[in-house]
Amino acid sequence: RDSMVVSFLSDKLNSAAWLIRSIEHRRETIYRVVTEVVDIQQEFFEKGRCGLKPMTMKQVAERTGVHESTVSRAVSGKYLQCPQGVFELRYFFSGSSNFSGTDGQEATSEGLKSMIEKLVETEDRTSPMSDRRIAEAILIKGIAVSRRTVAKYREELGIPSSSARRQQK
């Protein structure tokens, strides 16, 4: 009878120790993944959305020494609070909409949207920039983007066309 109690308690103690080790391993993995995200996206934390760099889960997996699916699980349902606000960790991973320029500059779709917003905010209201002029202004910054992409992102941002933004003197 006493040996059954000892065996039962030993099993429960081993299970608890395994659970504690698993939780600690998960915490370490999440910490390493978030540290890499913050390291790669340093410009975002300094400049805001326009500083968001293209980044894939594969890159973070290689840098942390874990599988890509582990990175995916580690960021799933997790949020990061910073001076720019609260963001789901998946926000920092770009999809296929990455843009790169001739001088090595890179931007994500979020970064391009931020550039478009800033250009429209600072434009001359009596002569607003067309989508083509916005694309040319972004090209000056080293990133090639088509007029159609500018139009798509402008519409997603709820920014009216240049003719609708024009104000009389």
CSV table of C-alpha atoms in Angstrom, one decimal:
chain,number,residue,atom,x,y,z
A,1,ARG,CA,0.0,0.0,0.0
A,2,ASP,CA,2.8,2.5,0.9
A,3,SER,CA,4.6,1.6,-2.3
A,4,MET,CA,1.5,2.5,-4.4
A,5,VAL,CA,1.3,5.9,-2.7
A,6,VAL,CA,5.1,6.5,-3.2
A,7,SER,CA,4.7,5.5,-6.9
A,8,PHE,CA,1.6,7.7,-7.4
A,9,LEU,CA,3.3,10.7,-5.8
A,10,SER,CA,6.5,10.1,-7.7
A,11,ASP,CA,4.6,10.1,-11.0
A,12,LYS,CA,2.8,13.3,-10.1
A,13,LEU,CA,6.1,15.0,-9.1
A,14,ASN,CA,7.8,13.9,-12.3
A,15,SER,CA,4.8,15.2,-14.3
A,16,ALA,CA,4.9,18.6,-12.5
A,17,ALA,CA,8.7,18.8,-13.1
A,18,TRP,CA,8.2,18.1,-16.8
A,19,LEU,CA,5.5,20.8,-17.0
A,20,ILE,CA,7.7,23.4,-15.3
A,21,ARG,CA,10.6,22.5,-17.7
A,22,SER,CA,8.3,22.8,-20.7
A,23,ILE,CA,6.9,26.2,-19.6
A,24,GLU,CA,10.4,27.5,-19.0
A,25,HIS,CA,11.6,26.2,-22.4
A,26,ARG,CA,8.5,27.9,-24.1
A,27,ARG,CA,9.3,31.2,-22.2
A,28,GLU,CA,12.9,31.1,-23.4
A,29,THR,CA,11.8,30.4,-27.0
A,30,ILE,CA,9.4,33.3,-27.0
A,31,TYR,CA,12.0,35.6,-25.5
A,32,ARG,CA,14.6,34.6,-28.2
A,33,VAL,CA,12.1,35.1,-31.0
A,34,VAL,CA,10.9,38.5,-29.7
A,35,THR,CA,14.5,39.6,-29.2
A,36,GLU,CA,15.3,38.8,-32.8
A,37,VAL,CA,12.1,40.6,-34.0
A,38,VAL,CA,13.0,43.7,-32.0
A,39,ASP,CA,16.6,43.5,-33.3
A,40,ILE,CA,15.6,43.2,-37.0
A,41,GLN,CA,12.8,45.8,-36.7
A,42,GLN,CA,14.9,48.4,-34.8
A,43,GLU,CA,14.1,51.1,-37.4
A,44,PHE,CA,10.4,50.6,-36.8
A,45,PHE,CA,10.9,51.4,-33.1
A,46,GLU,CA,12.9,54.5,-34.0
A,47,LYS,CA,10.9,55.8,-37.0
A,48,GLY,CA,7.5,54.2,-36.9
A,49,ARG,CA,5.7,52.3,-39.7
A,50,CYS,CA,8.0,53.7,-42.5
A,51,GLY,CA,10.9,51.9,-40.8
A,52,LEU,CA,9.3,48.4,-40.9
A,53,LYS,CA,11.6,46.0,-42.7
A,54,PRO,CA,10.8,43.0,-44.7
A,55,MET,CA,11.2,40.0,-42.4
A,56,THR,CA,10.1,36.4,-42.6
A,57,MET,CA,9.6,33.7,-40.0
A,58,LYS,CA,12.3,31.7,-41.8
A,59,GLN,CA,14.9,34.4,-41.1
A,60,VAL,CA,14.0,34.6,-37.4
A,61,ALA,CA,14.0,30.7,-37.2
A,62,GLU,CA,17.5,30.6,-38.7
A,63,ARG,CA,18.8,33.3,-36.3
A,64,THR,CA,17.3,31.7,-33.3
A,65,GLY,CA,18.1,28.1,-34.2
A,66,VAL,CA,14.5,26.8,-34.1
A,67,HIS,CA,12.1,25.6,-36.8
A,68,GLU,CA,10.0,28.0,-38.7
A,69,SER,CA,6.8,26.4,-37.3
A,70,THR,CA,8.2,27.0,-33.8
A,71,VAL,CA,8.5,30.7,-34.6
A,72,SER,CA,4.9,30.7,-36.0
A,73,ARG,CA,3.6,29.1,-32.8
A,74,ALA,CA,5.7,31.4,-30.6
A,75,VAL,CA,4.2,34.6,-32.2
A,76,SER,CA,0.7,33.3,-32.5
A,77,GLY,CA,-1.7,35.3,-30.3
A,78,LYS,CA,1.1,37.3,-28.8
A,79,TYR,CA,1.3,41.1,-28.7
A,80,LEU,CA,4.1,43.6,-28.2
A,81,GLN,CA,3.5,47.0,-26.6
A,82,CYS,CA,5.8,49.8,-27.6
A,83,PRO,CA,5.7,53.6,-27.9
A,84,GLN,CA,4.0,53.2,-31.3
A,85,GLY,CA,1.2,51.2,-29.8
A,86,VAL,CA,0.2,47.6,-29.2
A,87,PHE,CA,0.9,45.2,-32.2
A,88,GLU,CA,0.3,41.6,-32.8
A,89,LEU,CA,3.7,40.0,-33.3
A,90,ARG,CA,2.6,38.7,-36.7
A,91,TYR,CA,2.4,42.4,-37.8
A,92,PHE,CA,6.2,42.5,-37.9
A,93,PHE,CA,6.4,39.7,-40.4
A,94,SER,CA,5.9,40.8,-44.0
A,95,GLY,CA,4.0,38.8,-46.6
A,96,SER,CA,5.0,38.6,-50.2
A,97,SER,CA,4.5,42.4,-50.7
A,98,ASN,CA,8.1,43.4,-50.3
A,99,PHE,CA,9.7,46.2,-52.4
A,100,SER,CA,13.4,46.8,-52.9
A,101,GLY,CA,15.3,49.5,-54.7
A,102,THR,CA,18.5,49.7,-56.6
A,103,ASP,CA,20.5,51.0,-53.7
A,104,GLY,CA,19.5,48.1,-51.4
A,105,GLN,CA,16.6,50.0,-49.7
A,106,GLU,CA,13.8,47.8,-48.8
A,107,ALA,CA,10.2,48.4,-47.7
A,108,THR,CA,7.2,46.4,-46.7
A,109,SER,CA,3.6,47.3,-47.8
A,110,GLU,CA,3.1,48.9,-44.4
A,111,GLY,CA,6.2,51.0,-44.9
A,112,LEU,CA,5.0,52.1,-48.3
A,113,LYS,CA,1.6,53.0,-47.0
A,114,SER,CA,3.3,55.1,-44.3
A,115,MET,CA,5.4,56.9,-47.0
A,116,ILE,CA,2.2,57.5,-49.1
A,117,GLU,CA,0.4,59.0,-46.0
A,118,LYS,CA,3.4,61.3,-45.2
A,119,LEU,CA,3.7,62.5,-48.8
A,120,VAL,CA,-0.1,63.3,-49.0
A,121,GLU,CA,0.0,65.0,-45.6
A,122,THR,CA,2.8,67.4,-46.7
A,123,GLU,CA,1.7,68.0,-50.3
A,124,ASP,CA,0.5,71.4,-51.7
A,125,ARG,CA,-3.3,71.2,-51.3
A,126,THR,CA,-3.8,73.5,-54.4
A,127,SER,CA,-1.7,71.0,-56.5
A,128,PRO,CA,-2.0,67.5,-54.9
A,129,MET,CA,0.3,64.8,-56.1
A,130,SER,CA,-1.0,62.2,-58.6
A,131,ASP,CA,-0.4,58.5,-58.0
A,132,ARG,CA,2.4,58.7,-60.6
A,133,ARG,CA,4.0,61.6,-58.8
A,134,ILE,CA,3.8,59.8,-55.5
A,135,ALA,CA,5.4,56.7,-57.1
A,136,GLU,CA,8.2,59.0,-58.4
A,137,ALA,CA,8.7,60.6,-55.0
A,138,ILE,CA,9.1,57.1,-53.5
A,139,LEU,CA,11.5,56.1,-56.2
A,140,ILE,CA,13.7,59.1,-55.2
A,141,LYS,CA,13.9,57.4,-51.8
A,142,GLY,CA,15.3,54.3,-53.6
A,143,ILE,CA,12.2,52.1,-53.8
A,144,ALA,CA,10.6,51.3,-57.1
A,145,VAL,CA,6.8,51.0,-56.8
A,146,SER,CA,4.2,51.2,-59.6
A,147,ARG,CA,1.5,53.8,-59.9
A,148,ARG,CA,-1.1,51.0,-59.6
A,149,THR,CA,0.3,49.9,-56.3
A,150,VAL,CA,0.3,53.5,-55.0
A,151,ALA,CA,-3.4,53.8,-56.1
A,152,LYS,CA,-4.2,50.5,-54.4
A,153,TYR,CA,-2.5,51.5,-51.1
A,154,ARG,CA,-3.9,55.0,-51.2
A,155,GLU,CA,-7.5,53.6,-51.5
A,156,GLU,CA,-6.8,51.1,-48.7
A,157,LEU,CA,-5.8,54.1,-46.5
A,158,GLY,CA,-9.0,55.9,-47.4
A,159,ILE,CA,-7.1,58.7,-49.1
A,160,PRO,CA,-9.1,60.3,-52.0
A,161,SER,CA,-7.7,60.8,-55.5
A,162,SER,CA,-5.6,63.9,-56.3
A,163,SER,CA,-8.6,65.6,-58.0
A,164,ALA,CA,-10.8,65.0,-54.9
A,165,ARG,CA,-8.0,66.3,-52.6
A,166,ARG,CA,-7.5,69.5,-54.7
A,167,GLN,CA,-8.5,72.7,-52.8
A,168,GLN,CA,-9.1,76.0,-54.5
A,169,LYS,CA,-6.9,79.0,-53.6
